[in-house]
GROMACS .gro file of C-alpha atoms in nm:
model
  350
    1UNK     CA    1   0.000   0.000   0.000
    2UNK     CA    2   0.295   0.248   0.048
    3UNK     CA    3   0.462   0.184  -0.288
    4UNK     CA    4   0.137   0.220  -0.432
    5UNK     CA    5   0.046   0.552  -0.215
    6UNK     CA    6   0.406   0.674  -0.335
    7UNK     CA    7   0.375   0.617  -0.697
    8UNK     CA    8   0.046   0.809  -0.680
    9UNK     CA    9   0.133   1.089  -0.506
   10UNK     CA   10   0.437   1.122  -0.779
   11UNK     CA   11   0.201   1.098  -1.028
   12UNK     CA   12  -0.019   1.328  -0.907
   13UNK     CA   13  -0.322   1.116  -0.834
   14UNK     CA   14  -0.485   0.993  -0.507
   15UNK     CA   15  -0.394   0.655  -0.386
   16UNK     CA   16  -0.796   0.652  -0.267
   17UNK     CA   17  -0.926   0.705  -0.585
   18UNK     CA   18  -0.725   0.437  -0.759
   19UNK     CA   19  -0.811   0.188  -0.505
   20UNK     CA   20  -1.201   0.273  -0.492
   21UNK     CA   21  -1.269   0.420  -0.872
   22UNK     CA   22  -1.094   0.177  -1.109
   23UNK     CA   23  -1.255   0.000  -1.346
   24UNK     CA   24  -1.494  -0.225  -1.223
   25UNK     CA   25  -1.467  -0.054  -0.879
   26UNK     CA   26  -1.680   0.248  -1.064
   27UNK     CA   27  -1.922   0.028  -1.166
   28UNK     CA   28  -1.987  -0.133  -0.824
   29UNK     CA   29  -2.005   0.233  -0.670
   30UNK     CA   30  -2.263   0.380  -0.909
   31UNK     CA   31  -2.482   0.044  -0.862
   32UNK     CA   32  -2.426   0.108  -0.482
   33UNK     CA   33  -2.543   0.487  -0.522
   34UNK     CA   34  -2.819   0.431  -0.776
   35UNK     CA   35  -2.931   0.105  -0.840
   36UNK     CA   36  -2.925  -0.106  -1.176
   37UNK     CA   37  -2.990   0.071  -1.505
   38UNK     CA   38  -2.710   0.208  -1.636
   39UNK     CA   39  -2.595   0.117  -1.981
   40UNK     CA   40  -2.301   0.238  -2.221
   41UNK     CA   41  -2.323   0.232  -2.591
   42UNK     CA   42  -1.991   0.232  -2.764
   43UNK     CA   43  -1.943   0.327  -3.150
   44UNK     CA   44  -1.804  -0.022  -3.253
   45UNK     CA   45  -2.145  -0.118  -3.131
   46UNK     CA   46  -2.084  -0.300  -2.808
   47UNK     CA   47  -2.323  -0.294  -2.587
   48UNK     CA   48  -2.260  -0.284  -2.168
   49UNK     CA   49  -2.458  -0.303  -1.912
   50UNK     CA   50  -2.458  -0.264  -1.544
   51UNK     CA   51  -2.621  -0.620  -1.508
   52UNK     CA   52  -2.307  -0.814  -1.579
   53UNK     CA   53  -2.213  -0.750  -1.241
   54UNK     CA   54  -2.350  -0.915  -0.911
   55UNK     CA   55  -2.527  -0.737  -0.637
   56UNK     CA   56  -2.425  -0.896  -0.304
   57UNK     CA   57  -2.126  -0.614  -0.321
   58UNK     CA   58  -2.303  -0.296  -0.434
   59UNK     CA   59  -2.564  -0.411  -0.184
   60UNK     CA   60  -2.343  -0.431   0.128
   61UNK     CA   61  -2.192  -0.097   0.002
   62UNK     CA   62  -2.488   0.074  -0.004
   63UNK     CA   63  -2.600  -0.024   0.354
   64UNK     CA   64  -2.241   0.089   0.489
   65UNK     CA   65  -2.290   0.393   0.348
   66UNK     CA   66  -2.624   0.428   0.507
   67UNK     CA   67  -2.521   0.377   0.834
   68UNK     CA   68  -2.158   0.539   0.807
   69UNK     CA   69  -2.071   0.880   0.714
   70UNK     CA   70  -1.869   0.840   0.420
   71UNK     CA   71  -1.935   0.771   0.045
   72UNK     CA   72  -1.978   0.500  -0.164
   73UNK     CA   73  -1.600   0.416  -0.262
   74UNK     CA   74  -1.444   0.477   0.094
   75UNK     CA   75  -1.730   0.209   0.210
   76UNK     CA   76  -1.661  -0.032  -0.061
   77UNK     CA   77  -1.289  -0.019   0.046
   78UNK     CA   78  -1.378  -0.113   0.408
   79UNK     CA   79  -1.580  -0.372   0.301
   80UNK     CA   80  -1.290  -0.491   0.083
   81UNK     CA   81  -1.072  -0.482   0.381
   82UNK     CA   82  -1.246  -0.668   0.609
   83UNK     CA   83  -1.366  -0.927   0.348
   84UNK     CA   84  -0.994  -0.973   0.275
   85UNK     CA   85  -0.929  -1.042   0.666
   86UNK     CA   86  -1.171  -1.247   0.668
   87UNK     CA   87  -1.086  -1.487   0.377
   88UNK     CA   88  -0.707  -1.507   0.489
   89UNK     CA   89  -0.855  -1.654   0.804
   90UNK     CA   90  -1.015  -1.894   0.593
   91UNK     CA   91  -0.782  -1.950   0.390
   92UNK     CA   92  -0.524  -2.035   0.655
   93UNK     CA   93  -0.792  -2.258   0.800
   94UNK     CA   94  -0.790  -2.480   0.500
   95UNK     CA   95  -0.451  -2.553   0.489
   96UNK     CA   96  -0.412  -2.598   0.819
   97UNK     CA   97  -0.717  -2.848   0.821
   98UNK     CA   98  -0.572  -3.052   0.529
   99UNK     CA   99  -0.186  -2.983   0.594
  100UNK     CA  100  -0.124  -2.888   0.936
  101UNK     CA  101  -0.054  -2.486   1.086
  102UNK     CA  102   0.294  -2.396   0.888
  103UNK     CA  103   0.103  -2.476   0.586
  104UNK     CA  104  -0.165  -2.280   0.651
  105UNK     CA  105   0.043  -1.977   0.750
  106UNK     CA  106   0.259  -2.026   0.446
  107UNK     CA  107  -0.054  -2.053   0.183
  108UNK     CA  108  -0.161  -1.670   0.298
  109UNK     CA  109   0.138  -1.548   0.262
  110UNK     CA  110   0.141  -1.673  -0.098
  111UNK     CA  111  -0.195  -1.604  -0.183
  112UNK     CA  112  -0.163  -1.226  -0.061
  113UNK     CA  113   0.157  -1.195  -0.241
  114UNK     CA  114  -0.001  -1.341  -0.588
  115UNK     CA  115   0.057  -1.062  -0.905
  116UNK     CA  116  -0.297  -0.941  -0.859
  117UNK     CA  117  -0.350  -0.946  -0.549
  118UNK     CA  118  -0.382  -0.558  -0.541
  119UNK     CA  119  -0.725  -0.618  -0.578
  120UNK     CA  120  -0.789  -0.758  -0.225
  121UNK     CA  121  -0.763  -0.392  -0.138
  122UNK     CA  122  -0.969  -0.225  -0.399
  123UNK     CA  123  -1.322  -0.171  -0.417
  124UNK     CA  124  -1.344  -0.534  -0.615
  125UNK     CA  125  -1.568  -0.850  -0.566
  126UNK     CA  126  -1.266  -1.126  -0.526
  127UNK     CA  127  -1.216  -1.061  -0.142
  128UNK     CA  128  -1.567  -1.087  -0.083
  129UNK     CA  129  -1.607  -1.427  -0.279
  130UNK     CA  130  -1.300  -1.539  -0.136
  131UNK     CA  131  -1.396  -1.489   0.216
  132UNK     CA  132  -1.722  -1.686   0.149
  133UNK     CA  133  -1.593  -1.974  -0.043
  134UNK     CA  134  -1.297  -2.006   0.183
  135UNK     CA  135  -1.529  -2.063   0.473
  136UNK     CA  136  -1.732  -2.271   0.274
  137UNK     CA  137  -1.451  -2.497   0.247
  138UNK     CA  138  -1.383  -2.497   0.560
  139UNK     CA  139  -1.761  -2.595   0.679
  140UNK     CA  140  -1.731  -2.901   0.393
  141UNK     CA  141  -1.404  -3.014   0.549
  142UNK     CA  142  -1.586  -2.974   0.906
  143UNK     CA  143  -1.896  -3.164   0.774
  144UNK     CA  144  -2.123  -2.834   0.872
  145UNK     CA  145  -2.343  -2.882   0.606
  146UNK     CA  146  -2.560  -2.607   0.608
  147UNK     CA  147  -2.287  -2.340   0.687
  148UNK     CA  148  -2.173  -2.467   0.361
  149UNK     CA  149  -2.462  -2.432   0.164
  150UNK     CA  150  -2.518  -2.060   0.273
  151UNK     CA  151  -2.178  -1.928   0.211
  152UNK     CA  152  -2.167  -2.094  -0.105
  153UNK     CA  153  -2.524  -1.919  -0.195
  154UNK     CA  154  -2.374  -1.582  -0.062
  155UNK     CA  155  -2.038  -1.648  -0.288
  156UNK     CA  156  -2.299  -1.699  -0.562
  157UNK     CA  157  -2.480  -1.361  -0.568
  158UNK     CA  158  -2.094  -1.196  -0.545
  159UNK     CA  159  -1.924  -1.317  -0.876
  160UNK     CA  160  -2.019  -1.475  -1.209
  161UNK     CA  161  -1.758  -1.765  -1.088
  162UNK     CA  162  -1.857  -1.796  -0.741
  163UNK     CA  163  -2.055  -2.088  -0.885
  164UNK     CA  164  -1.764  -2.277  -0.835
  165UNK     CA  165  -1.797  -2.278  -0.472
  166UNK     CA  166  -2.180  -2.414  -0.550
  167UNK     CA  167  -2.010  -2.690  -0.742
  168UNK     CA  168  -1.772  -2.790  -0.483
  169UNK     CA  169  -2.080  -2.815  -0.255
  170UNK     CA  170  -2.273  -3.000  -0.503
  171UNK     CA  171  -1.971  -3.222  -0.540
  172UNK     CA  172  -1.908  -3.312  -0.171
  173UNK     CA  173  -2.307  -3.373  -0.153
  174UNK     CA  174  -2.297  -3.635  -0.417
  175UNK     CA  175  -2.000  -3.818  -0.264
  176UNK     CA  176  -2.155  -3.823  -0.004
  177UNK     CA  177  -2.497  -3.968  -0.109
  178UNK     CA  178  -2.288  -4.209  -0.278
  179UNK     CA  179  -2.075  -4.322  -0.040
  180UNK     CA  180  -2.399  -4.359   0.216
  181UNK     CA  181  -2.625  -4.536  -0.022
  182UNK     CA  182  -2.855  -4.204  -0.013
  183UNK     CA  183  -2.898  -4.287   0.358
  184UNK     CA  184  -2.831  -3.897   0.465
  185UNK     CA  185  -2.985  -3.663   0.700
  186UNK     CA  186  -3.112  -3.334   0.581
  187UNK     CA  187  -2.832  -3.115   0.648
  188UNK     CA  188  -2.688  -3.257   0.319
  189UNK     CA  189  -3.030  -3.212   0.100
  190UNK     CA  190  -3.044  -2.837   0.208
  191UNK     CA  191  -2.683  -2.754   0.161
  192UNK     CA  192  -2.672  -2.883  -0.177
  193UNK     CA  193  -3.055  -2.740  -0.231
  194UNK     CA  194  -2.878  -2.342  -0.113
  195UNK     CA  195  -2.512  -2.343  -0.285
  196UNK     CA  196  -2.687  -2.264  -0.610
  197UNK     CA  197  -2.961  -2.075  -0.505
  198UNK     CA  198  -2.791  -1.734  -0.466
  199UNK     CA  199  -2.650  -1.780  -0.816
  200UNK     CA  200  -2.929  -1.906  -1.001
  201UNK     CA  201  -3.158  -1.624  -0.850
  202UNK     CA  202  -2.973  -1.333  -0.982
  203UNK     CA  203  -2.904  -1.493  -1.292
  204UNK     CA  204  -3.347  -1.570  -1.351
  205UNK     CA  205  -3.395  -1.208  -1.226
  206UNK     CA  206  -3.213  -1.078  -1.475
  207UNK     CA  207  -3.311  -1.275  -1.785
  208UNK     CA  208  -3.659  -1.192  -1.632
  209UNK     CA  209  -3.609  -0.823  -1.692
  210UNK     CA  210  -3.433  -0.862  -2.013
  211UNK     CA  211  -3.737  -1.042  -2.152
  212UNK     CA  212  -3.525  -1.446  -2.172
  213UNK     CA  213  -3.559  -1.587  -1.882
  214UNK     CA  214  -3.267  -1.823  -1.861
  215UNK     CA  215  -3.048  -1.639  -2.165
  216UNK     CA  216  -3.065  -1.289  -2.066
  217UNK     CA  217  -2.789  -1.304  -1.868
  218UNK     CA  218  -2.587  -1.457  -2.059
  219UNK     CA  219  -2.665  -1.181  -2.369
  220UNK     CA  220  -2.579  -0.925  -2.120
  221UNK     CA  221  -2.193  -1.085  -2.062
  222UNK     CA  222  -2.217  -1.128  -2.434
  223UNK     CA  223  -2.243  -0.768  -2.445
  224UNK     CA  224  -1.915  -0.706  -2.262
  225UNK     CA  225  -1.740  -0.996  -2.501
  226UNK     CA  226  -1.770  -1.244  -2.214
  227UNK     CA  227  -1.867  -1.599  -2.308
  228UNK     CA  228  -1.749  -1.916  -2.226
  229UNK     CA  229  -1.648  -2.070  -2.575
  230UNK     CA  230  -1.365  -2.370  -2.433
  231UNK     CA  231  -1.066  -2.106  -2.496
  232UNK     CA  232  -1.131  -2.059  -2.845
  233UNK     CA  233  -1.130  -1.666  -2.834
  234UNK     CA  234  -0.860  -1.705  -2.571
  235UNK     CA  235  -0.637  -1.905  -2.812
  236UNK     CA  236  -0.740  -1.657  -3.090
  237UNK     CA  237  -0.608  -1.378  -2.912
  238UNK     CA  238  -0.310  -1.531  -2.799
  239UNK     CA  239  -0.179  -1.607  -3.157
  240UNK     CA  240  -0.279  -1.274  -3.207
  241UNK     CA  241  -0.086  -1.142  -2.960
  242UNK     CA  242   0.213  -1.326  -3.086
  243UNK     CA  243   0.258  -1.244  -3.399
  244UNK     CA  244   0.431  -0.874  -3.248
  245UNK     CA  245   0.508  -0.665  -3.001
  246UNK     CA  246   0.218  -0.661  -2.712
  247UNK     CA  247   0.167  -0.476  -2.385
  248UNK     CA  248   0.345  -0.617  -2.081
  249UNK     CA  249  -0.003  -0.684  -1.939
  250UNK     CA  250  -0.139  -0.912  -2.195
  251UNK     CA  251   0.219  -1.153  -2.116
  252UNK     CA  252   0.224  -1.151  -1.773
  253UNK     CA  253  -0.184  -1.241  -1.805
  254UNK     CA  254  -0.065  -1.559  -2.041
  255UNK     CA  255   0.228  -1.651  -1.841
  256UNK     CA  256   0.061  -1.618  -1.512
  257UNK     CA  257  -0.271  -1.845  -1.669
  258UNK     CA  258  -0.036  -2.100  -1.801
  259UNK     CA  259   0.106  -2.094  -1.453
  260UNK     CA  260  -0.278  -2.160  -1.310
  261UNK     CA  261  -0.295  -2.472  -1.517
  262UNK     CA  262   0.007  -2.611  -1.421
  263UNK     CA  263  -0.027  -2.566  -1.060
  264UNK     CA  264  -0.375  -2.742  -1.121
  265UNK     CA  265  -0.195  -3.066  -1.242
  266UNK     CA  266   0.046  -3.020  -0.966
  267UNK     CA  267  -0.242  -3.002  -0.700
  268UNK     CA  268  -0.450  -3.281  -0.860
  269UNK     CA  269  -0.178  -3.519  -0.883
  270UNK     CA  270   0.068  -3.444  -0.607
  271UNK     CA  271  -0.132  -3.331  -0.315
  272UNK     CA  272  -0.490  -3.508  -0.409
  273UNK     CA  273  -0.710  -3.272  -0.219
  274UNK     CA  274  -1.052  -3.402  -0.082
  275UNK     CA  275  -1.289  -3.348  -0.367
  276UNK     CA  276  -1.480  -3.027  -0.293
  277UNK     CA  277  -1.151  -2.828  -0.251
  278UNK     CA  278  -1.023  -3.002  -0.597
  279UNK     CA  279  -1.364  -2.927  -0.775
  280UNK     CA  280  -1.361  -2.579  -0.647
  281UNK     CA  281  -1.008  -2.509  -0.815
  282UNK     CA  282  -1.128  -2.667  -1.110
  283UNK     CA  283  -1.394  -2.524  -1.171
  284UNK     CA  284  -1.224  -2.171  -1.102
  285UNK     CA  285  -0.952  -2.241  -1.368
  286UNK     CA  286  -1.158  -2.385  -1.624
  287UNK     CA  287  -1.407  -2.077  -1.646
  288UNK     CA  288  -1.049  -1.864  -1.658
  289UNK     CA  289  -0.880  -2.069  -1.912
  290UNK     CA  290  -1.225  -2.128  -2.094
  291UNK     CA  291  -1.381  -1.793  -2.120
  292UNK     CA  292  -1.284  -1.518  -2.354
  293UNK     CA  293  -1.313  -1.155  -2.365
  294UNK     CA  294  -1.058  -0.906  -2.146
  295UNK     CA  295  -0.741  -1.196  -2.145
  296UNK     CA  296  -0.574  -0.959  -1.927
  297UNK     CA  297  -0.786  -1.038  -1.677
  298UNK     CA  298  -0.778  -1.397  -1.647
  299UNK     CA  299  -0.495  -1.385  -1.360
  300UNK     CA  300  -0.747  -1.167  -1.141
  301UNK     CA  301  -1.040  -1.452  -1.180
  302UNK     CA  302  -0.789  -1.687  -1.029
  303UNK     CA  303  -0.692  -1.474  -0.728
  304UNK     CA  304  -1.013  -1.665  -0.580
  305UNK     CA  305  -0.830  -2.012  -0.658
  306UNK     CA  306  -0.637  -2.015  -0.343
  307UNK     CA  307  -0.568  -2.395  -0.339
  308UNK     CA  308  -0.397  -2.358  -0.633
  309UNK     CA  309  -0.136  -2.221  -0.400
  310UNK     CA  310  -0.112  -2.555  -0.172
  311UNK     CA  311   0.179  -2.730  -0.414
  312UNK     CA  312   0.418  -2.395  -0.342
  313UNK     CA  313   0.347  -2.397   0.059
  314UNK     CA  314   0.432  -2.730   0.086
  315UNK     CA  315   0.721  -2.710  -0.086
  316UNK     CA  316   0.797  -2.384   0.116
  317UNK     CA  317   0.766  -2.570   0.429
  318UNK     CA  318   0.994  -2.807   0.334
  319UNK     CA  319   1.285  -2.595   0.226
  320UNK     CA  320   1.572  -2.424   0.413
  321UNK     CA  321   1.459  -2.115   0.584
  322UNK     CA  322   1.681  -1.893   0.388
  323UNK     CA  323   1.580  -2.048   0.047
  324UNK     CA  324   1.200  -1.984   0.126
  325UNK     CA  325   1.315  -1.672   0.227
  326UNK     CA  326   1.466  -1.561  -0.083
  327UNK     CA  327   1.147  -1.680  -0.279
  328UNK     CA  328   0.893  -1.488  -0.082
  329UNK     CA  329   1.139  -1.169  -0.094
  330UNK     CA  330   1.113  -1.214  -0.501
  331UNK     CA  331   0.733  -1.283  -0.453
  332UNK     CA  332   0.692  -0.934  -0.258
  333UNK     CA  333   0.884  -0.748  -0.537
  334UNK     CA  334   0.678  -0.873  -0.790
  335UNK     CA  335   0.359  -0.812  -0.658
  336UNK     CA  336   0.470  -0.473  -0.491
  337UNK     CA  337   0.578  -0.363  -0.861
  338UNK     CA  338   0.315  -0.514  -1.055
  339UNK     CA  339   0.022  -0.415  -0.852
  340UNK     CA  340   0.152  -0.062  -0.895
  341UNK     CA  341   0.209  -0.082  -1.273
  342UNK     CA  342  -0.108  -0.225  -1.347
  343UNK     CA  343  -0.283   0.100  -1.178
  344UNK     CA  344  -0.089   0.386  -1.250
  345UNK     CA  345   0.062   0.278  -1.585
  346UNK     CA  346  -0.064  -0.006  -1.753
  347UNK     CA  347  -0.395   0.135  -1.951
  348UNK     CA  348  -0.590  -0.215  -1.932
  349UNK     CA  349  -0.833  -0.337  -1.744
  350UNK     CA  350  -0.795  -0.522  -1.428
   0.00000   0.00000   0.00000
């Protein structure tokens, strides 16, 4: 936050205003502040609208903001802030629940040094959803069913891929069936009745008010050249983006993708997880890798895929102190640096 505050101030802009009124952040404030409605017309005919973005967020920003004296991006910070506290506490409770406490320690530290982990302190979705899925998690590995279901709904109505905490409790419900013969109490029905609900809702209310019920959405994130089409547009734009020179951005987004997918293979078939965690991370890098529009956000949709991270804190805890040391000194540098390029120089989004 102080390398950030410094470049700012030398570049004569306020550290608060690039934490609380970039890109999406704006969005989130104005839906906080006035509601859903607003939609921008472009002249290569692309069509966005305020809709593509969840409203568990705006929502708890606008009731901060009614019962604290400050305005809408100052409130979506705090929220941001505290959501982030809350899902390295839940982070570190997962690996310490499937890998014991210097684990757990050592997988926060990671996953708060990760590129883009600058957004964990701006007015941004991904500590929210983080917080809820983490805990989420956590209640699956604890066997508190209906904790599990709830955050899972709440992670849900904050991102477009917090359905992949809804599929990790879907997951962990069917095992479960299975491995019981379908002799299970209720807890189980109702959790994996809830983890899609908060998801499915928003997504029905808003093909309801665009007129298609269950592809309104969808036509909406169309609008913004979101779609999940397997990686084809991805790949497209990737030879694309090799054929010349390209902004640092758009390589650190492929590098630090291709890096999502092989820490994947390294989770799946090193550390073999217990399912829900596995489907979770699956699911996260599979809508990253799969989806096209705005590649050069792809590393930010994984900031949410914490267990990803597991592979590198194991191996941390294993090594010599001063080796580990030396790789989470490089780790700070590079997300120090990057986090303050991509806000006061890089003109993409984040």
């Amino acid at each position: 936050m102080l390398v950030l505050a410094l470049a700012a101030w030398h570049t004569g802009r306020s550290p608060r205003a690039l934490l609380a009124k970039s890109w999406d952040s704006d969005w989130y404030v104005r839906i906080a502040a006035h509601g859903y409605g607003r939609t921008l017309r472009w002249p290569d005919g692309v069509v966005q609208s305020d809709l593509a973005f969840f409203p568990l967020y705006p929502g708890l920003v606008r009731s901060l903001t009614t019962v604290l004296p400050v305005a809408g991006g100052t409130a979506g910070l705090l929220l941001s802030w505290l959501a982030a506290g809350a899902a390295a506490w839940g982070v570190y409770l997962v690996g310490e629940r499937l890998y014991g406490r210097r684990a757990g320690v050592v997988l926060v530290l990671l996953w708060g040094l990760l590129p883009h982990s600058i957004v964990l302190t701006m007015a941004y979705t991904e500590p929210l959803m983080t917080a809820f899925a983490a805990w989420s998690l956590y209640a699956l590995l604890t066997r508190r069913w209906l904790w599990a279901g709830a955050l899972a709904s709440l992670a849900g109505l904050s991102r477009p891929n917090g359905i992949a905490v809804a599929a990790a409790v879907l997951a962990a419900a069917g095992y479960e069936l299975w491995r019981r013969r379908g002799r299970v109490d209720g807890a189980v029905w109702a959790a994996a009745a809830l983890a899609p609900a908060g998801w499915l809702s928003y997504l029905l209310w808003v093909g309801a008010r665009r007129g298609d019920l269950l592809g309104g959405y969808f036509a909406v994130q169309d609008g913004w050249t979101s779609r999940f089409d397997f990686g084809e547009g991805a790949l497209r734009f990737v030879r694309e983006m090799l054929k010349g020179p390209t902004q640092f951005g758009f390589a650190m987004a492929l590098v630090i993708t291709a890096a999502g997918v092989v820490l994947f293979a390294l989770l799946a078939v090193a550390e073999r997880p217990p399912l829900p965690v596995l489907v979770y991370t699956g699911v996260l890098v599979l809508i990253a890798v799969g989806g096209s529009g705005f590649f050069e956000s792809k590393p930010r949709f994984l900031v949410p895929a914490f267990p990803l991270l597991l592979p590198l804190a194991l191996a941390l805890t294993r090594a010599r102190p001063r080796a580990a040391i030396v790789v989470i000194t490089a780790l700070a540098g590079l997300s120090f640096g990057y986090g303050v390029y991509l806000l006061t120089l890089a003109h993409m989004a984040l």
